[in-house]
Coordinates of C-alpha atoms in Angstrom, one line a residue:
M1 CA -17.8 36.6 6.8
G2 CA -15.1 38.6 5.0
Y3 CA -12.5 36.7 7.1
S4 CA -8.9 37.8 6.4
F5 CA -5.5 37.3 7.7
Q6 CA -5.8 40.4 9.8
S7 CA -8.9 39.0 11.4
L8 CA -7.1 35.8 12.3
L9 CA -4.1 37.7 13.6
G10 CA -6.4 39.9 15.7
Q11 CA -8.1 36.8 17.2
A12 CA -4.6 35.3 18.1
L13 CA -3.6 38.5 19.8
D14 CA -6.9 39.1 21.6
D15 CA -7.3 35.5 22.8
K16 CA -3.6 35.1 23.4
D17 CA -3.9 31.6 21.8
P18 CA -0.4 30.2 21.2
H19 CA -1.6 27.7 18.7
I20 CA -3.3 30.3 16.4
A21 CA -0.3 32.6 17.1
A22 CA 2.1 29.9 15.8
A23 CA 0.1 29.5 12.6
C24 CA 0.1 33.2 12.0
H25 CA 3.8 33.8 12.7
P26 CA 5.2 32.9 9.2
C27 CA 3.1 35.5 7.4
A28 CA 3.0 38.3 10.0
E29 CA 4.8 41.6 9.6
P30 CA 7.8 42.2 11.9
R31 CA 5.9 44.3 14.4
D32 CA 3.1 41.8 14.6
R33 CA 5.6 38.9 14.9
Q34 CA 7.0 40.5 18.1
A35 CA 3.5 40.6 19.6
L36 CA 2.9 37.0 18.6
E37 CA 6.3 35.9 20.1
Q38 CA 5.2 37.5 23.4
I39 CA 2.4 34.9 23.4
L40 CA 4.5 32.0 22.1
F41 CA 7.6 32.3 24.2
T42 CA 6.3 33.5 27.6
T43 CA 7.3 30.3 29.5
I44 CA 10.1 27.8 29.2
R45 CA 7.5 25.1 29.0
S46 CA 5.8 26.6 25.9
R47 CA 9.2 27.1 24.3
R48 CA 10.1 23.5 24.9
Q49 CA 6.9 22.3 23.4
L50 CA 7.3 24.4 20.3
S51 CA 10.9 23.3 19.8
R52 CA 9.9 19.6 19.8
A53 CA 6.7 19.7 17.8
T54 CA 7.3 18.8 14.1
Q55 CA 4.4 21.0 13.1
T56 CA 5.9 24.1 14.5
P57 CA 6.5 26.6 11.7
A58 CA 10.1 27.1 10.6
T59 CA 10.0 30.8 11.4
V60 CA 9.1 30.0 15.0
L61 CA 11.9 27.5 15.2
H62 CA 14.3 30.1 13.8
C63 CA 13.5 32.4 16.8
L64 CA 14.0 29.5 19.2
A65 CA 17.4 28.8 17.6
A66 CA 18.7 31.8 19.5
D67 CA 17.1 30.7 22.8
D68 CA 19.3 30.9 26.0
N69 CA 18.4 27.4 27.0
E70 CA 20.6 24.8 25.3
L71 CA 18.0 22.0 25.7
I72 CA 15.6 24.1 23.6
R73 CA 18.3 24.8 21.0
G74 CA 19.1 21.1 21.0
A75 CA 15.5 20.2 20.3
V76 CA 15.4 22.8 17.5
A77 CA 18.5 21.1 16.0
R78 CA 16.7 17.7 16.0
N79 CA 13.4 19.0 14.7
P80 CA 13.0 17.9 11.1
S81 CA 11.1 21.2 10.3
T82 CA 14.1 23.4 11.1
A83 CA 15.3 25.3 8.1
A84 CA 18.9 25.7 7.0
A85 CA 19.2 29.3 8.1
S86 CA 18.2 28.3 11.7
L87 CA 20.8 25.5 11.7
V88 CA 23.5 28.0 10.7
T89 CA 22.4 30.2 13.6
L90 CA 22.7 27.3 16.0
A91 CA 26.1 26.4 14.7
L92 CA 27.4 30.0 15.1
N93 CA 26.4 29.9 18.8
K94 CA 29.1 27.3 19.4
G95 CA 27.3 25.1 21.9
S96 CA 28.0 21.7 23.3
V97 CA 29.1 18.6 21.4
E98 CA 25.6 17.2 21.7
L99 CA 24.2 20.3 20.0
A100 CA 26.8 20.0 17.2
V101 CA 25.8 16.3 16.7
G102 CA 22.2 17.4 16.3
I103 CA 23.1 20.0 13.7
V104 CA 25.5 17.7 11.8
S105 CA 22.8 15.0 11.7
H106 CA 20.1 17.3 10.2
R107 CA 19.2 16.8 6.5
H108 CA 18.9 20.6 6.0
T109 CA 22.4 21.6 7.3
P110 CA 24.4 23.3 4.5
A111 CA 27.7 21.8 3.4
F112 CA 29.7 24.8 4.6
T113 CA 28.3 24.5 8.1
L114 CA 29.1 20.8 8.1
T115 CA 32.7 21.7 7.1
D116 CA 33.0 24.2 10.0
L117 CA 31.6 21.7 12.5
Y118 CA 34.0 19.1 11.4
S119 CA 36.9 21.4 12.1
Q120 CA 35.5 22.0 15.6
H121 CA 34.5 18.5 16.6
S122 CA 36.7 16.2 14.6
E123 CA 37.6 14.3 17.8
S124 CA 34.0 13.5 18.7
A125 CA 33.0 10.0 17.7
P126 CA 29.2 10.8 17.5
A127 CA 29.9 13.9 15.4
R128 CA 32.2 12.0 13.1
Q129 CA 29.6 9.3 12.6
A130 CA 26.9 11.9 11.9
L131 CA 29.2 13.5 9.3
C132 CA 29.9 10.2 7.6
R133 CA 26.2 9.5 7.4
N134 CA 24.9 12.9 6.3
P135 CA 24.3 13.0 2.5
R136 CA 25.2 16.7 2.4
T137 CA 28.7 16.2 3.8
P138 CA 31.1 17.4 1.1
S139 CA 33.7 15.0 -0.4
S140 CA 36.5 17.0 1.1
V141 CA 35.3 16.4 4.6
L142 CA 34.8 12.7 3.8
C143 CA 38.4 12.4 2.6
A144 CA 39.5 14.1 5.9
L145 CA 37.4 11.7 8.0
V146 CA 38.7 8.6 6.3
K147 CA 42.3 9.2 7.5
R148 CA 41.4 8.1 11.0
A149 CA 38.1 6.3 10.3
N150 CA 37.2 3.1 12.1
A151 CA 35.4 0.2 10.4
T152 CA 31.9 1.7 11.2
E153 CA 32.9 5.1 9.9
C154 CA 34.4 3.6 6.7
K155 CA 31.2 1.7 6.0
L156 CA 29.2 4.9 6.4
I157 CA 31.5 6.9 4.2
A158 CA 31.4 4.2 1.5
G159 CA 27.6 4.5 1.4
N160 CA 27.6 8.3 1.4
P161 CA 26.5 9.7 -2.0
N162 CA 29.3 12.2 -2.0
A163 CA 32.0 9.6 -1.8
G164 CA 34.2 10.0 -4.9
E165 CA 35.8 7.3 -7.1
G166 CA 39.2 7.7 -5.3
L167 CA 37.6 6.8 -1.9
L168 CA 35.6 4.0 -3.4
R169 CA 38.7 2.4 -4.9
R170 CA 40.5 2.7 -1.6
F171 CA 37.7 1.0 0.2
W172 CA 37.6 -1.8 -2.4
E173 CA 41.3 -2.4 -2.0
N174 CA 40.8 -2.8 1.7
G175 CA 39.4 -6.3 1.0
D176 CA 36.6 -6.1 3.6
S177 CA 33.4 -7.7 2.1
Y178 CA 31.1 -5.2 3.9
L179 CA 33.0 -2.2 2.5
Q180 CA 33.2 -3.8 -1.0
A181 CA 29.4 -4.3 -0.8
E182 CA 28.8 -0.6 -0.2
V183 CA 31.2 0.3 -3.0
A184 CA 29.4 -2.1 -5.4
A185 CA 26.1 -0.4 -4.6
H186 CA 27.4 3.1 -5.0
S187 CA 26.3 5.2 -8.0
H188 CA 29.9 6.5 -8.4
C189 CA 31.3 3.0 -8.5
P190 CA 33.6 2.7 -11.6
S191 CA 32.8 0.1 -14.2
D192 CA 35.9 -2.0 -13.6
L193 CA 35.0 -2.4 -9.9
L194 CA 31.4 -3.4 -10.9
N195 CA 32.9 -6.2 -13.0
L196 CA 35.0 -7.3 -10.1
A197 CA 31.9 -7.2 -7.8
R198 CA 30.1 -9.5 -10.3
H199 CA 32.7 -12.2 -9.8
S200 CA 33.2 -11.6 -6.0
P201 CA 33.1 -14.8 -3.9
Q202 CA 30.9 -12.9 -1.4
A203 CA 27.1 -13.1 -2.1
L204 CA 26.6 -9.8 -0.3
V205 CA 28.8 -8.0 -2.7
R206 CA 27.1 -9.6 -5.8
R207 CA 23.7 -8.8 -4.3
K208 CA 24.6 -5.1 -3.7
M209 CA 26.1 -4.9 -7.2
A210 CA 22.8 -6.1 -8.7
G211 CA 21.0 -3.1 -7.2
N212 CA 23.5 -0.5 -8.6
P213 CA 21.7 1.9 -10.9
N214 CA 24.5 1.8 -13.4
V215 CA 24.7 -1.9 -13.8
S216 CA 24.1 -3.2 -17.3
D217 CA 21.5 -5.8 -18.3
V218 CA 24.4 -8.0 -19.5
Q219 CA 25.9 -8.0 -16.0
L220 CA 22.5 -8.7 -14.5
I221 CA 21.7 -11.6 -16.8
S222 CA 24.9 -13.3 -15.6
L223 CA 23.5 -13.1 -12.1
L224 CA 20.1 -14.6 -12.9
D225 CA 21.6 -18.1 -12.3
D226 CA 23.7 -17.2 -9.3
V227 CA 24.1 -19.8 -6.6
A228 CA 22.7 -17.5 -3.9
P229 CA 19.0 -16.8 -3.9
P230 CA 19.3 -13.2 -2.6
V231 CA 21.5 -12.4 -5.6
R232 CA 19.2 -14.0 -8.1
A233 CA 16.3 -12.1 -6.5
A234 CA 18.1 -8.7 -6.8
A235 CA 19.0 -9.4 -10.4
V236 CA 15.4 -10.3 -11.3
R237 CA 14.2 -7.0 -9.6
H238 CA 16.4 -4.9 -11.8
V239 CA 16.7 -6.7 -15.1
T240 CA 14.5 -5.2 -17.9
S241 CA 11.4 -6.9 -19.2
L242 CA 13.2 -7.8 -22.4
H243 CA 15.5 -10.2 -20.5
I244 CA 13.3 -11.6 -17.7
G245 CA 12.7 -14.6 -19.8
Q246 CA 16.3 -15.6 -19.3
A247 CA 15.8 -16.1 -15.6
C248 CA 15.1 -19.5 -14.2
L249 CA 11.4 -20.4 -14.3
G250 CA 10.5 -22.6 -11.3
D251 CA 13.3 -21.2 -9.1
P252 CA 13.6 -23.3 -5.9
S253 CA 13.7 -20.1 -3.8
R254 CA 10.3 -18.4 -3.0
L255 CA 12.3 -15.2 -2.5
V256 CA 13.3 -15.2 -6.1
R257 CA 9.8 -16.3 -7.3
R258 CA 8.2 -13.4 -5.4
D259 CA 10.5 -11.0 -7.3
Q260 CA 9.7 -12.7 -10.5
A261 CA 6.0 -12.3 -9.8
R262 CA 6.4 -8.5 -9.3
H263 CA 8.1 -8.0 -12.7
G264 CA 6.3 -5.6 -14.9
R265 CA 6.2 -7.7 -18.1
L266 CA 6.2 -11.4 -17.6
P267 CA 6.0 -14.0 -20.4
L268 CA 2.6 -15.7 -20.4
K269 CA 4.2 -19.1 -19.6
W270 CA 5.7 -17.5 -16.5
I271 CA 2.4 -16.0 -15.4
N272 CA 0.6 -19.3 -15.7
T273 CA 3.2 -21.2 -13.7
L274 CA 3.5 -18.6 -11.0
S275 CA -0.3 -18.3 -10.6
V276 CA -0.4 -21.8 -9.2
D277 CA 2.8 -21.5 -7.0
T278 CA 2.7 -23.1 -3.6
D279 CA 3.7 -19.8 -2.0
A280 CA 0.6 -17.6 -1.4
W281 CA 2.7 -14.4 -1.7
V282 CA 3.7 -15.4 -5.2
R283 CA 0.1 -15.9 -6.2
Q284 CA -0.9 -12.6 -4.6
L285 CA 1.8 -10.7 -6.5
I286 CA 0.7 -12.3 -9.7
A287 CA -2.9 -11.3 -8.9
R288 CA -1.8 -7.7 -8.5
N289 CA 0.4 -7.8 -11.6
E290 CA -1.3 -5.8 -14.4
T291 CA 0.2 -8.0 -17.1
T292 CA -1.8 -11.0 -15.8
P293 CA -4.5 -12.0 -18.3
Q294 CA -8.1 -12.0 -17.4
Q295 CA -8.4 -15.8 -17.6
T296 CA -5.7 -16.2 -15.0
L297 CA -7.4 -13.5 -12.8
N298 CA -10.6 -15.5 -13.0
S299 CA -8.8 -18.5 -11.6
L300 CA -7.1 -16.5 -8.9
A301 CA -10.4 -14.9 -7.8
N302 CA -11.3 -18.4 -6.5
D303 CA -8.0 -18.9 -4.6
P304 CA -8.5 -20.3 -1.0
V305 CA -6.2 -17.6 0.4
M306 CA -8.0 -14.3 1.1
D307 CA -5.0 -12.1 0.2
V308 CA -4.8 -13.6 -3.2
R309 CA -8.4 -12.8 -3.9
R310 CA -7.9 -9.2 -2.6
G311 CA -5.0 -8.9 -5.0
V312 CA -7.3 -9.6 -7.9
S313 CA -9.8 -7.0 -6.6
R314 CA -7.0 -4.3 -6.6
N315 CA -5.8 -5.2 -10.1
L316 CA -6.7 -2.4 -12.5
M317 CA -7.3 -4.9 -15.3
C318 CA -9.9 -6.8 -13.4
Q319 CA -13.2 -6.8 -15.4
P320 CA -16.6 -5.6 -14.0
S321 CA -18.1 -9.1 -14.0
L322 CA -15.2 -10.4 -11.9
L323 CA -15.5 -7.4 -9.6
A324 CA -19.2 -8.2 -9.1
M325 CA -18.3 -11.7 -8.0
L326 CA -15.6 -10.5 -5.6
G327 CA -18.1 -7.9 -4.2
G328 CA -19.9 -10.9 -2.7
D329 CA -16.7 -12.5 -1.3
P330 CA -17.2 -14.0 2.2
H331 CA -14.2 -12.1 3.5
P332 CA -14.7 -8.4 4.2
W333 CA -11.1 -7.4 3.3
V334 CA -11.7 -8.7 -0.2
R335 CA -14.9 -6.7 -0.5
A336 CA -13.1 -3.7 0.9
G337 CA -10.6 -4.0 -2.0
V338 CA -13.5 -3.9 -4.4
A339 CA -15.0 -0.9 -2.6
L340 CA -11.9 1.1 -3.3
R341 CA -12.3 0.8 -7.0
T342 CA -13.0 4.0 -8.9
D343 CA -14.7 2.0 -11.7
L344 CA -17.5 0.6 -9.5
P345 CA -21.0 0.6 -11.0
E346 CA -23.6 2.1 -8.7
S347 CA -25.4 -1.2 -8.3
L348 CA -22.3 -2.7 -6.8
M349 CA -21.9 0.4 -4.5
E350 CA -25.4 -0.2 -3.3
K351 CA -24.7 -3.9 -2.6
L352 CA -21.5 -3.1 -0.7
S353 CA -23.1 -0.3 1.3
Q354 CA -25.6 -2.8 2.9
T355 CA -22.8 -4.3 5.0
D356 CA -22.0 -3.4 8.6
D357 CA -18.3 -4.1 8.2
V358 CA -16.1 -1.1 9.1
N359 CA -13.4 -1.9 6.5
V360 CA -15.9 -2.1 3.6
L361 CA -17.7 1.0 4.6
S362 CA -14.5 2.9 5.2
A363 CA -13.2 1.9 1.7
L364 CA -16.5 3.2 0.2
G365 CA -16.1 6.4 2.1
R366 CA -12.7 7.0 0.7
N367 CA -13.7 6.2 -2.9
P368 CA -13.6 9.4 -4.9
M369 CA -16.2 8.2 -7.3
I370 CA -18.8 7.2 -4.7
S371 CA -22.2 8.9 -5.1
C372 CA -23.2 11.6 -2.6
R373 CA -26.3 9.6 -1.5
F374 CA -23.9 6.9 -0.1
L375 CA -21.7 9.5 1.6
E376 CA -24.8 11.0 3.3
R377 CA -25.3 7.7 5.0
L378 CA -21.7 7.3 6.0
I379 CA -21.2 10.7 7.7
E380 CA -24.0 9.8 10.1
H381 CA -22.4 6.5 11.0
E382 CA -21.5 5.9 14.7
N383 CA -18.1 4.6 13.9
K384 CA -15.4 7.3 13.9
D385 CA -13.2 5.5 11.3
I386 CA -16.0 5.5 8.8
R387 CA -16.7 9.2 9.3
R388 CA -12.9 9.8 8.9
A389 CA -12.9 8.0 5.6
V390 CA -15.5 10.5 4.3
I391 CA -13.3 13.3 5.5
L392 CA -10.3 11.8 3.7
N393 CA -12.2 11.6 0.5
V394 CA -11.0 14.7 -1.5
R395 CA -14.3 14.8 -3.4
T396 CA -16.7 15.0 -0.5
P397 CA -18.7 18.1 -1.0
R398 CA -18.8 21.0 1.5
R399 CA -22.5 20.6 2.3
L400 CA -21.7 17.2 3.8
L401 CA -18.4 18.1 5.5
K402 CA -20.1 20.9 7.3
E403 CA -22.0 18.4 9.4
L404 CA -18.7 17.0 10.6
L405 CA -17.4 20.3 12.0
V406 CA -18.8 19.1 15.3
D407 CA -17.6 15.5 15.0
P408 CA -16.9 14.2 18.6
Y409 CA -13.6 12.7 17.6
P410 CA -10.8 15.3 17.7
I411 CA -8.6 13.6 15.0
N412 CA -11.5 13.8 12.6
R413 CA -11.8 17.5 13.2
I414 CA -8.0 18.0 12.7
L415 CA -8.1 16.2 9.4
L416 CA -11.3 18.0 8.4
A417 CA -9.4 21.3 8.8
G418 CA -7.2 20.4 5.8
H419 CA -10.0 19.5 3.4
P420 CA -10.0 21.6 0.2
S421 CA -13.8 21.8 0.0
L422 CA -14.3 23.8 3.2
N423 CA -14.3 27.5 2.9
Q424 CA -12.9 30.2 5.2
S425 CA -16.1 30.5 7.1
D426 CA -16.1 26.8 7.9
L427 CA -12.5 26.9 9.0
S428 CA -13.1 29.9 11.2
R429 CA -15.7 27.9 13.2
L430 CA -12.9 25.5 14.1
L431 CA -10.9 28.3 15.6
S432 CA -12.9 28.1 18.7
D433 CA -12.6 24.4 19.1
P434 CA -11.7 23.2 22.6
V435 CA -8.8 21.0 21.3
S436 CA -5.7 23.1 20.7
D437 CA -4.5 20.9 17.8
V438 CA -7.8 21.5 16.0
R439 CA -7.3 25.2 16.4
F440 CA -3.8 25.0 15.1
A441 CA -4.8 22.9 12.1
S442 CA -7.7 25.3 11.1
A443 CA -5.5 28.4 11.6
T444 CA -2.7 26.8 9.5
S445 CA -5.2 26.0 6.6
L446 CA -6.5 29.6 6.8
V447 CA -3.0 31.1 6.6
A448 CA -2.2 28.9 3.6
R449 CA -5.3 30.1 1.8
F450 CA -4.5 33.7 2.6
C451 CA -1.0 33.3 1.2
E452 CA -2.4 31.7 -2.0
E453 CA -4.7 34.6 -2.5
L454 CA -1.7 37.0 -2.4
L455 CA 0.2 35.0 -5.1

């Protein structure tokens, strides 16, 4: 068709379609952007919709950041797609406290803007809490906030990644166990405070300390026999495989045993013990653990609990003979786990495809290694979820996807617009779709491809 960005832009302008216009906006020249904005911003209703939609391009949100309506500017401030430059623009307009809280809460707001907004709204409780919580708030602002901080604000500051050693020491000396717990978990926590946390009478502090990225194996080992199960569980989660054997085998807490079963390199004695645990979650985690030997997997494949058998089917170390057995499991969720495997022999694919269960067929449809002859059957299935599975399969060829351009279910057509196998001609057919979200998705995909061609 020789479709190009100019063709797409012309269609947006001719049809006055706001959804195609929004997709074109980021790549349009300044003169063309003005024409697109006349389509996009004609009514307050359309501006409100654009300001709230998370899929709205950042360039469109930047225009709305200067809108006269504060409700629209407030929606832009809360939109996760809003870029830093737009948030700076919003801050410069000096709106209400509510608008400032939205800007301060945003993950893209630059540190210098946060500093400016603190100086303007230091008396506002919501703004103060948002500043305490934002990971971009500079340490200088955190130090200023702490001078009049209440208990909630102190806890937020103690958990802020920009809190420095001086603040952390101050919070520790406060003596509050919740504050000390935040300090013990902080990546900037000094080593002497970590040692104090290890001997804290509060289980919460010891548990938080066990999750600190800077804690040593020596410190973790000392917590493996802690009196509090949550502390032992946290220590097991973070101790290296070389020291897991020093934990308590047969721990009375199932919480601890579950974390033991997740560990990446368990001793064989542990695997055998945990594989017959009374807690089904423990057995399921052992079934998923890639260190579990084949003999143990064979035993777990006959477990009375379906989730345990499914765990075996998802274990990458499961051998083909065992997969074949699980492929005949009476529960469809287990067979669906087998159907997701990329190492399935074609004979097992054929067996699984004979079912009428939606979960099994959907799993087959998403399997990137499935043969095209099976996909041909699935795209004609009356169930929309099964057809969607084929669409979500990144290796489904274009000749099959073309048949789904007229799928009756709109979400399927939206997802189809993002498939890499479709070409520009296919996507252009979706530009006339009756559903606006489909038109937007196809236009967005086309624009992305045009931009890639220019790079």
